Amino acid sequence: RLAARHEEDYGHLFWRTALELRAGPEPCPYTSNTMDRLARSAKQCIGRDLEGWTDVGLHELFFAYGKYLLLASSREGSQPANLVGIWAEGMSAPWAGDYHLNINMQMMYWASEALNLPETAAPLHSFLHALSESGENAAQCLYGIDDGWVAHGFTDIWMNARPLGDTQWSLCPTCGAWLALHLYDGYLFRRDVEELREVVLPVLGGAVAFFARYLTPLGPQGSLVTGPAHSPENSYYLPPPAAGFFHVTMGPSIDTAVLFALFEAF
């Protein structure tokens, strides 16, 4: 009965979409052992005159599994899916079970709108509103800006918006705005004007207000840039006398890209 209730709970959402791939007139020789399929996933099928065929069914399985994980870890009334999901073992989860805003959280929700699963994004919407409220305090305390909000590379269930940890990982002032753009993606799919007015624009508008005052002129033409900031998971090399790899700079490309998208959306 438990399995039946579970299937009833997620099935009507799960089967809104399906992925069917074809490598040719016949699939690879089938085996139900997923570990065997994973072991040969980067190899071509050999035997039965099928050399050169690939196990497209494994890609279909990945698609279905990712969709199932999203449905299982993020539903209305819950917290959003975090870096390791709700299945982290023990009292101390890897990476503190926190929320990485420097691409991980965005990736976990890319499928929610594209696969017609907006229900899975409901916790993210609530989370973003709370994060923007916490981010107002961060904007005032860290940058002396009393208009709008900001959040950085990581946060937690308490929506801490300041840079957490070493600057080479955390000093990403556009990461919160990047995640907030998911709200606008939802509007593009549903074209719900009331949702745009009540949910999306207040959050995006707060981010716009912050960056309108945060950006600083740089260079002979006075181009407005962010900084000091870093590009997540990235570094650059400076020759002697500095002679080393560094992370923090002025106007990293990711910030430019996020702010163009943010201001255009708003």
mmCIF file of C-alpha atoms in Angstrom:
data_model
loop_
_atom_site.group_PDB
_atom_site.id
_atom_site.type_symbol
_atom_site.label_atom_id
_atom_site.label_comp_id
_atom_site.label_asym_id
_atom_site.label_seq_id
_atom_site.Cartn_x
_atom_site.Cartn_y
_atom_site.Cartn_z
ATOM 1 C CA ARG A 1 0.000 0.000 0.000
ATOM 2 C CA LEU A 2 2.865 2.350 0.749
ATOM 3 C CA ALA A 3 4.301 1.863 -2.735
ATOM 4 C CA ALA A 4 0.873 2.414 -4.289
ATOM 5 C CA ARG A 5 0.369 5.668 -2.368
ATOM 6 C CA HIS A 6 3.828 6.807 -3.415
ATOM 7 C CA GLU A 7 3.186 6.066 -7.081
ATOM 8 C CA GLU A 8 -0.147 7.859 -6.908
ATOM 9 C CA ASP A 9 1.517 10.877 -5.297
ATOM 10 C CA TYR A 10 4.205 11.435 -7.896
ATOM 11 C CA GLY A 11 2.831 9.611 -10.951
ATOM 12 C CA HIS A 12 0.474 12.336 -12.166
ATOM 13 C CA LEU A 13 3.430 14.739 -12.146
ATOM 14 C CA PHE A 14 6.091 12.329 -13.369
ATOM 15 C CA TRP A 15 4.230 11.347 -16.527
ATOM 16 C CA ARG A 16 3.669 14.869 -17.754
ATOM 17 C CA THR A 17 6.843 14.357 -19.762
ATOM 18 C CA ALA A 18 8.795 11.435 -21.167
ATOM 19 C CA LEU A 19 12.028 11.182 -23.122
ATOM 20 C CA GLU A 20 12.363 8.686 -25.960
ATOM 21 C CA LEU A 21 15.648 8.434 -27.869
ATOM 22 C CA ARG A 22 16.542 6.300 -30.836
ATOM 23 C CA ALA A 23 20.060 5.401 -31.936
ATOM 24 C CA GLY A 24 18.875 3.313 -34.844
ATOM 25 C CA PRO A 25 16.399 0.581 -35.766
ATOM 26 C CA GLU A 26 17.375 -1.479 -32.711
ATOM 27 C CA PRO A 27 18.608 -0.631 -29.213
ATOM 28 C CA CYS A 28 21.766 -2.026 -27.666
ATOM 29 C CA PRO A 29 21.423 -5.536 -26.269
ATOM 30 C CA TYR A 30 19.381 -4.957 -23.145
ATOM 31 C CA THR A 31 20.410 -5.757 -19.619
ATOM 32 C CA SER A 32 18.485 -4.812 -16.518
ATOM 33 C CA ASN A 33 21.699 -4.418 -14.508
ATOM 34 C CA THR A 34 22.153 -0.656 -14.263
ATOM 35 C CA MET A 35 25.696 -0.955 -12.933
ATOM 36 C CA ASP A 36 26.713 -2.927 -16.034
ATOM 37 C CA ARG A 37 25.106 -0.298 -18.227
ATOM 38 C CA LEU A 38 26.939 2.467 -16.369
ATOM 39 C CA ALA A 39 30.242 0.641 -16.753
ATOM 40 C CA ARG A 40 29.883 0.581 -20.528
ATOM 41 C CA SER A 41 28.126 3.936 -20.881
ATOM 42 C CA ALA A 42 31.117 5.592 -22.558
ATOM 43 C CA LYS A 43 31.715 2.600 -24.822
ATOM 44 C CA GLN A 44 30.057 1.393 -27.970
ATOM 45 C CA CYS A 45 27.995 -1.774 -27.943
ATOM 46 C CA ILE A 46 29.997 -4.707 -29.241
ATOM 47 C CA GLY A 47 28.630 -7.977 -30.503
ATOM 48 C CA ARG A 48 25.596 -9.067 -32.495
ATOM 49 C CA ASP A 49 26.881 -6.904 -35.363
ATOM 50 C CA LEU A 50 25.859 -3.835 -33.373
ATOM 51 C CA GLU A 51 29.274 -2.230 -32.970
ATOM 52 C CA GLY A 52 28.824 1.532 -33.021
ATOM 53 C CA TRP A 53 25.450 1.598 -31.250
ATOM 54 C CA THR A 54 25.008 3.313 -27.934
ATOM 55 C CA ASP A 55 22.785 2.560 -24.958
ATOM 56 C CA VAL A 56 20.335 5.424 -25.437
ATOM 57 C CA GLY A 57 18.050 3.791 -22.898
ATOM 58 C CA LEU A 58 20.562 4.694 -20.208
ATOM 59 C CA HIS A 59 20.167 8.369 -21.087
ATOM 60 C CA GLU A 60 16.407 7.938 -20.883
ATOM 61 C CA LEU A 61 16.893 6.375 -17.446
ATOM 62 C CA PHE A 62 19.034 9.318 -16.309
ATOM 63 C CA PHE A 63 16.324 11.707 -17.467
ATOM 64 C CA ALA A 64 13.634 9.809 -15.551
ATOM 65 C CA TYR A 65 15.805 9.463 -12.452
ATOM 66 C CA GLY A 66 16.659 13.164 -12.340
ATOM 67 C CA LYS A 67 12.986 14.019 -12.691
ATOM 68 C CA TYR A 68 12.106 11.596 -9.883
ATOM 69 C CA LEU A 69 14.747 13.072 -7.574
ATOM 70 C CA LEU A 70 13.387 16.573 -8.118
ATOM 71 C CA LEU A 71 9.839 15.405 -7.409
ATOM 72 C CA ALA A 72 10.984 13.558 -4.300
ATOM 73 C CA SER A 73 13.104 16.352 -2.800
ATOM 74 C CA SER A 74 11.202 19.556 -3.548
ATOM 75 C CA ARG A 75 7.461 19.849 -3.104
ATOM 76 C CA GLU A 76 5.118 22.479 -1.756
ATOM 77 C CA GLY A 77 5.485 22.878 1.998
ATOM 78 C CA SER A 78 9.077 21.623 2.081
ATOM 79 C CA GLN A 79 12.470 23.285 1.966
ATOM 80 C CA PRO A 80 14.136 23.495 -1.461
ATOM 81 C CA ALA A 81 16.467 20.753 -2.606
ATOM 82 C CA ASN A 82 19.948 21.421 -1.246
ATOM 83 C CA LEU A 83 23.393 20.378 -2.375
ATOM 84 C CA VAL A 84 23.099 16.755 -1.241
ATOM 85 C CA GLY A 85 19.337 16.370 -1.163
ATOM 86 C CA ILE A 86 17.148 15.192 1.696
ATOM 87 C CA TRP A 87 18.858 11.808 1.852
ATOM 88 C CA ALA A 88 22.141 12.953 3.432
ATOM 89 C CA GLU A 89 23.281 10.328 5.922
ATOM 90 C CA GLY A 90 24.169 11.203 9.498
ATOM 91 C CA MET A 91 24.071 14.406 11.517
ATOM 92 C CA SER A 92 26.841 16.129 9.557
ATOM 93 C CA ALA A 93 26.091 16.234 5.834
ATOM 94 C CA PRO A 94 28.748 16.903 3.175
ATOM 95 C CA TRP A 95 29.211 20.629 2.579
ATOM 96 C CA ALA A 96 27.074 21.151 5.695
ATOM 97 C CA GLY A 97 24.009 20.298 3.591
ATOM 98 C CA ASP A 98 23.873 23.923 2.553
ATOM 99 C CA TYR A 99 22.694 25.757 -0.541
ATOM 100 C CA HIS A 100 25.255 26.640 -3.213
ATOM 101 C CA LEU A 101 24.011 29.609 -5.218
ATOM 102 C CA ASN A 102 27.017 29.579 -7.555
ATOM 103 C CA ILE A 103 25.350 27.101 -9.964
ATOM 104 C CA ASN A 104 24.333 23.998 -8.001
ATOM 105 C CA MET A 105 20.936 25.249 -6.887
ATOM 106 C CA GLN A 106 20.229 26.691 -10.324
ATOM 107 C CA MET A 107 21.009 23.346 -11.933
ATOM 108 C CA MET A 108 18.694 21.462 -9.597
ATOM 109 C CA TYR A 109 15.746 23.560 -10.769
ATOM 110 C CA TRP A 110 16.487 23.966 -14.480
ATOM 111 C CA ALA A 111 14.105 21.113 -15.236
ATOM 112 C CA SER A 112 11.184 22.330 -13.130
ATOM 113 C CA GLU A 113 9.705 24.680 -15.711
ATOM 114 C CA ALA A 114 10.963 22.963 -18.854
ATOM 115 C CA LEU A 115 9.318 19.694 -17.759
ATOM 116 C CA ASN A 116 6.070 21.369 -16.644
ATOM 117 C CA LEU A 117 6.736 20.693 -12.967
ATOM 118 C CA PRO A 118 6.218 24.139 -11.411
ATOM 119 C CA GLU A 119 5.031 22.468 -8.204
ATOM 120 C CA THR A 120 8.613 21.428 -7.515
ATOM 121 C CA ALA A 121 9.746 25.057 -7.633
ATOM 122 C CA ALA A 122 7.258 26.249 -4.991
ATOM 123 C CA PRO A 123 9.785 25.828 -2.138
ATOM 124 C CA LEU A 124 12.366 27.757 -4.158
ATOM 125 C CA HIS A 125 9.982 30.699 -4.526
ATOM 126 C CA SER A 126 9.409 30.893 -0.770
ATOM 127 C CA PHE A 127 13.128 30.486 -0.167
ATOM 128 C CA LEU A 128 14.014 33.333 -2.528
ATOM 129 C CA HIS A 129 11.602 35.718 -0.864
ATOM 130 C CA ALA A 130 13.085 34.938 2.553
ATOM 131 C CA LEU A 131 16.615 35.197 1.156
ATOM 132 C CA SER A 132 15.863 38.617 -0.338
ATOM 133 C CA GLU A 133 14.664 39.833 3.059
ATOM 134 C CA SER A 134 17.837 38.563 4.723
ATOM 135 C CA GLY A 135 19.821 40.053 1.852
ATOM 136 C CA GLU A 136 18.574 43.529 2.717
ATOM 137 C CA ASN A 137 20.506 43.299 5.953
ATOM 138 C CA ALA A 138 23.602 42.073 4.116
ATOM 139 C CA ALA A 139 23.375 44.995 1.689
ATOM 140 C CA GLN A 140 23.253 47.476 4.552
ATOM 141 C CA CYS A 141 25.883 45.902 6.794
ATOM 142 C CA LEU A 142 28.442 44.874 4.175
ATOM 143 C CA TYR A 143 28.067 47.530 1.506
ATOM 144 C CA GLY A 144 26.335 50.421 3.204
ATOM 145 C CA ILE A 145 23.477 50.237 0.701
ATOM 146 C CA ASP A 146 20.029 50.722 2.200
ATOM 147 C CA ASP A 147 18.095 49.859 -0.932
ATOM 148 C CA GLY A 148 17.606 46.340 -2.289
ATOM 149 C CA TRP A 149 19.199 43.025 -1.382
ATOM 150 C CA VAL A 150 22.228 40.860 -2.125
ATOM 151 C CA ALA A 151 23.237 37.238 -1.488
ATOM 152 C CA HIS A 152 26.532 35.528 -2.197
ATOM 153 C CA GLY A 153 27.941 32.126 -3.132
ATOM 154 C CA PHE A 154 26.463 30.010 -0.348
ATOM 155 C CA THR A 155 23.607 30.160 2.077
ATOM 156 C CA ASP A 156 21.846 27.856 4.526
ATOM 157 C CA ILE A 157 18.415 27.103 5.908
ATOM 158 C CA TRP A 158 18.595 30.375 7.866
ATOM 159 C CA MET A 159 19.070 32.299 4.565
ATOM 160 C CA ASN A 160 22.403 33.809 5.612
ATOM 161 C CA ALA A 161 23.200 36.255 2.815
ATOM 162 C CA ARG A 162 26.737 37.332 3.709
ATOM 163 C CA PRO A 163 29.793 35.670 2.112
ATOM 164 C CA LEU A 164 30.311 32.410 3.992
ATOM 165 C CA GLY A 165 33.850 31.051 4.027
ATOM 166 C CA ASP A 166 36.923 31.937 2.013
ATOM 167 C CA THR A 167 36.553 34.655 -0.607
ATOM 168 C CA GLN A 168 37.700 32.341 -3.409
ATOM 169 C CA TRP A 169 34.442 30.415 -2.946
ATOM 170 C CA SER A 170 31.989 32.857 -1.428
ATOM 171 C CA LEU A 171 32.575 36.365 -2.798
ATOM 172 C CA CYS A 172 30.035 36.216 -5.619
ATOM 173 C CA PRO A 173 27.648 39.171 -5.146
ATOM 174 C CA THR A 174 25.552 38.257 -8.198
ATOM 175 C CA CYS A 175 24.872 34.645 -7.190
ATOM 176 C CA GLY A 176 21.624 35.528 -5.401
ATOM 177 C CA ALA A 177 20.385 37.515 -8.392
ATOM 178 C CA TRP A 178 21.333 34.624 -10.670
ATOM 179 C CA LEU A 179 19.146 32.241 -8.685
ATOM 180 C CA ALA A 180 16.329 34.814 -8.557
ATOM 181 C CA LEU A 181 16.167 34.798 -12.355
ATOM 182 C CA HIS A 182 14.457 31.418 -12.025
ATOM 183 C CA LEU A 183 11.352 33.331 -10.976
ATOM 184 C CA TYR A 184 11.383 35.165 -14.281
ATOM 185 C CA ASP A 185 11.890 31.897 -16.166
ATOM 186 C CA GLY A 186 8.667 30.687 -14.563
ATOM 187 C CA TYR A 187 6.841 33.747 -15.860
ATOM 188 C CA LEU A 188 8.154 33.130 -19.386
ATOM 189 C CA PHE A 189 6.624 29.651 -19.301
ATOM 190 C CA ARG A 190 3.258 30.536 -17.760
ATOM 191 C CA ARG A 191 2.772 34.233 -18.636
ATOM 192 C CA ASP A 192 0.924 34.748 -15.376
ATOM 193 C CA VAL A 193 0.797 38.543 -15.003
ATOM 194 C CA GLU A 194 -0.405 38.392 -11.409
ATOM 195 C CA GLU A 195 2.498 36.101 -10.501
ATOM 196 C CA LEU A 196 4.849 38.497 -12.282
ATOM 197 C CA ARG A 197 3.529 41.446 -10.296
ATOM 198 C CA GLU A 198 3.190 39.776 -6.895
ATOM 199 C CA VAL A 199 6.048 37.261 -6.852
ATOM 200 C CA VAL A 200 8.677 37.968 -9.493
ATOM 201 C CA LEU A 201 9.134 41.729 -9.726
ATOM 202 C CA PRO A 202 9.476 42.448 -5.999
ATOM 203 C CA VAL A 203 12.463 40.088 -5.782
ATOM 204 C CA LEU A 204 14.076 41.136 -9.063
ATOM 205 C CA GLY A 205 13.409 44.783 -8.309
ATOM 206 C CA GLY A 206 15.247 44.521 -5.012
ATOM 207 C CA ALA A 207 18.275 43.043 -6.753
ATOM 208 C CA VAL A 208 18.175 45.763 -9.421
ATOM 209 C CA ALA A 209 17.975 48.480 -6.750
ATOM 210 C CA PHE A 210 21.045 47.082 -4.987
ATOM 211 C CA PHE A 211 23.220 46.788 -8.072
ATOM 212 C CA ALA A 212 22.199 50.215 -9.366
ATOM 213 C CA ARG A 213 24.014 51.620 -6.331
ATOM 214 C CA TYR A 214 26.697 48.942 -5.966
ATOM 215 C CA LEU A 215 28.298 49.159 -9.421
ATOM 216 C CA THR A 216 31.414 51.276 -9.598
ATOM 217 C CA PRO A 217 33.132 52.991 -12.572
ATOM 218 C CA LEU A 218 36.400 51.458 -13.744
ATOM 219 C CA GLY A 219 38.859 52.232 -16.534
ATOM 220 C CA PRO A 220 39.284 55.224 -18.818
ATOM 221 C CA GLN A 221 35.691 55.018 -20.070
ATOM 222 C CA GLY A 222 34.210 54.628 -16.620
ATOM 223 C CA SER A 223 32.512 51.296 -17.335
ATOM 224 C CA LEU A 224 30.331 50.163 -14.439
ATOM 225 C CA VAL A 225 31.562 46.901 -12.939
ATOM 226 C CA THR A 226 31.114 44.743 -9.877
ATOM 227 C CA GLY A 227 33.878 43.978 -7.465
ATOM 228 C CA PRO A 228 35.839 42.920 -5.733
ATOM 229 C CA ALA A 229 34.281 39.599 -6.704
ATOM 230 C CA HIS A 230 35.169 36.213 -8.098
ATOM 231 C CA SER A 231 33.979 33.889 -10.830
ATOM 232 C CA PRO A 232 32.800 30.634 -9.188
ATOM 233 C CA GLU A 233 35.177 27.689 -9.494
ATOM 234 C CA ASN A 234 37.585 29.809 -11.512
ATOM 235 C CA SER A 235 40.967 31.500 -11.188
ATOM 236 C CA TYR A 236 43.429 33.454 -13.293
ATOM 237 C CA TYR A 237 47.222 33.568 -13.497
ATOM 238 C CA LEU A 238 49.378 36.634 -13.051
ATOM 239 C CA PRO A 239 53.016 36.557 -14.197
ATOM 240 C CA PRO A 240 55.909 37.713 -11.991
ATOM 241 C CA PRO A 241 56.290 39.547 -9.744
ATOM 242 C CA ALA A 242 52.876 38.314 -8.527
ATOM 243 C CA ALA A 243 53.472 34.879 -10.090
ATOM 244 C CA GLY A 244 50.458 32.905 -9.025
ATOM 245 C CA PHE A 245 46.804 32.031 -9.400
ATOM 246 C CA PHE A 246 44.230 34.438 -8.005
ATOM 247 C CA HIS A 247 40.450 34.430 -7.639
ATOM 248 C CA VAL A 248 39.215 37.911 -6.746
ATOM 249 C CA THR A 249 39.043 40.622 -9.389
ATOM 250 C CA MET A 250 36.964 43.538 -10.618
ATOM 251 C CA GLY A 251 34.130 42.865 -13.026
ATOM 252 C CA PRO A 252 34.283 39.080 -13.588
ATOM 253 C CA SER A 253 32.437 38.020 -16.721
ATOM 254 C CA ILE A 254 29.798 36.060 -14.826
ATOM 255 C CA ASP A 255 28.681 39.225 -13.051
ATOM 256 C CA THR A 256 28.331 41.057 -16.356
ATOM 257 C CA ALA A 257 26.252 38.217 -17.805
ATOM 258 C CA VAL A 258 23.978 37.922 -14.755
ATOM 259 C CA LEU A 259 23.397 41.666 -14.527
ATOM 260 C CA PHE A 260 22.565 41.978 -18.217
ATOM 261 C CA ALA A 261 19.968 39.217 -17.761
ATOM 262 C CA LEU A 262 18.670 40.750 -14.525
ATOM 263 C CA PHE A 263 18.203 44.273 -15.867
ATOM 264 C CA GLU A 264 16.737 42.974 -19.114
ATOM 265 C CA ALA A 265 14.220 40.809 -17.231
ATOM 266 C CA PHE A 266 13.200 43.650 -14.949
#
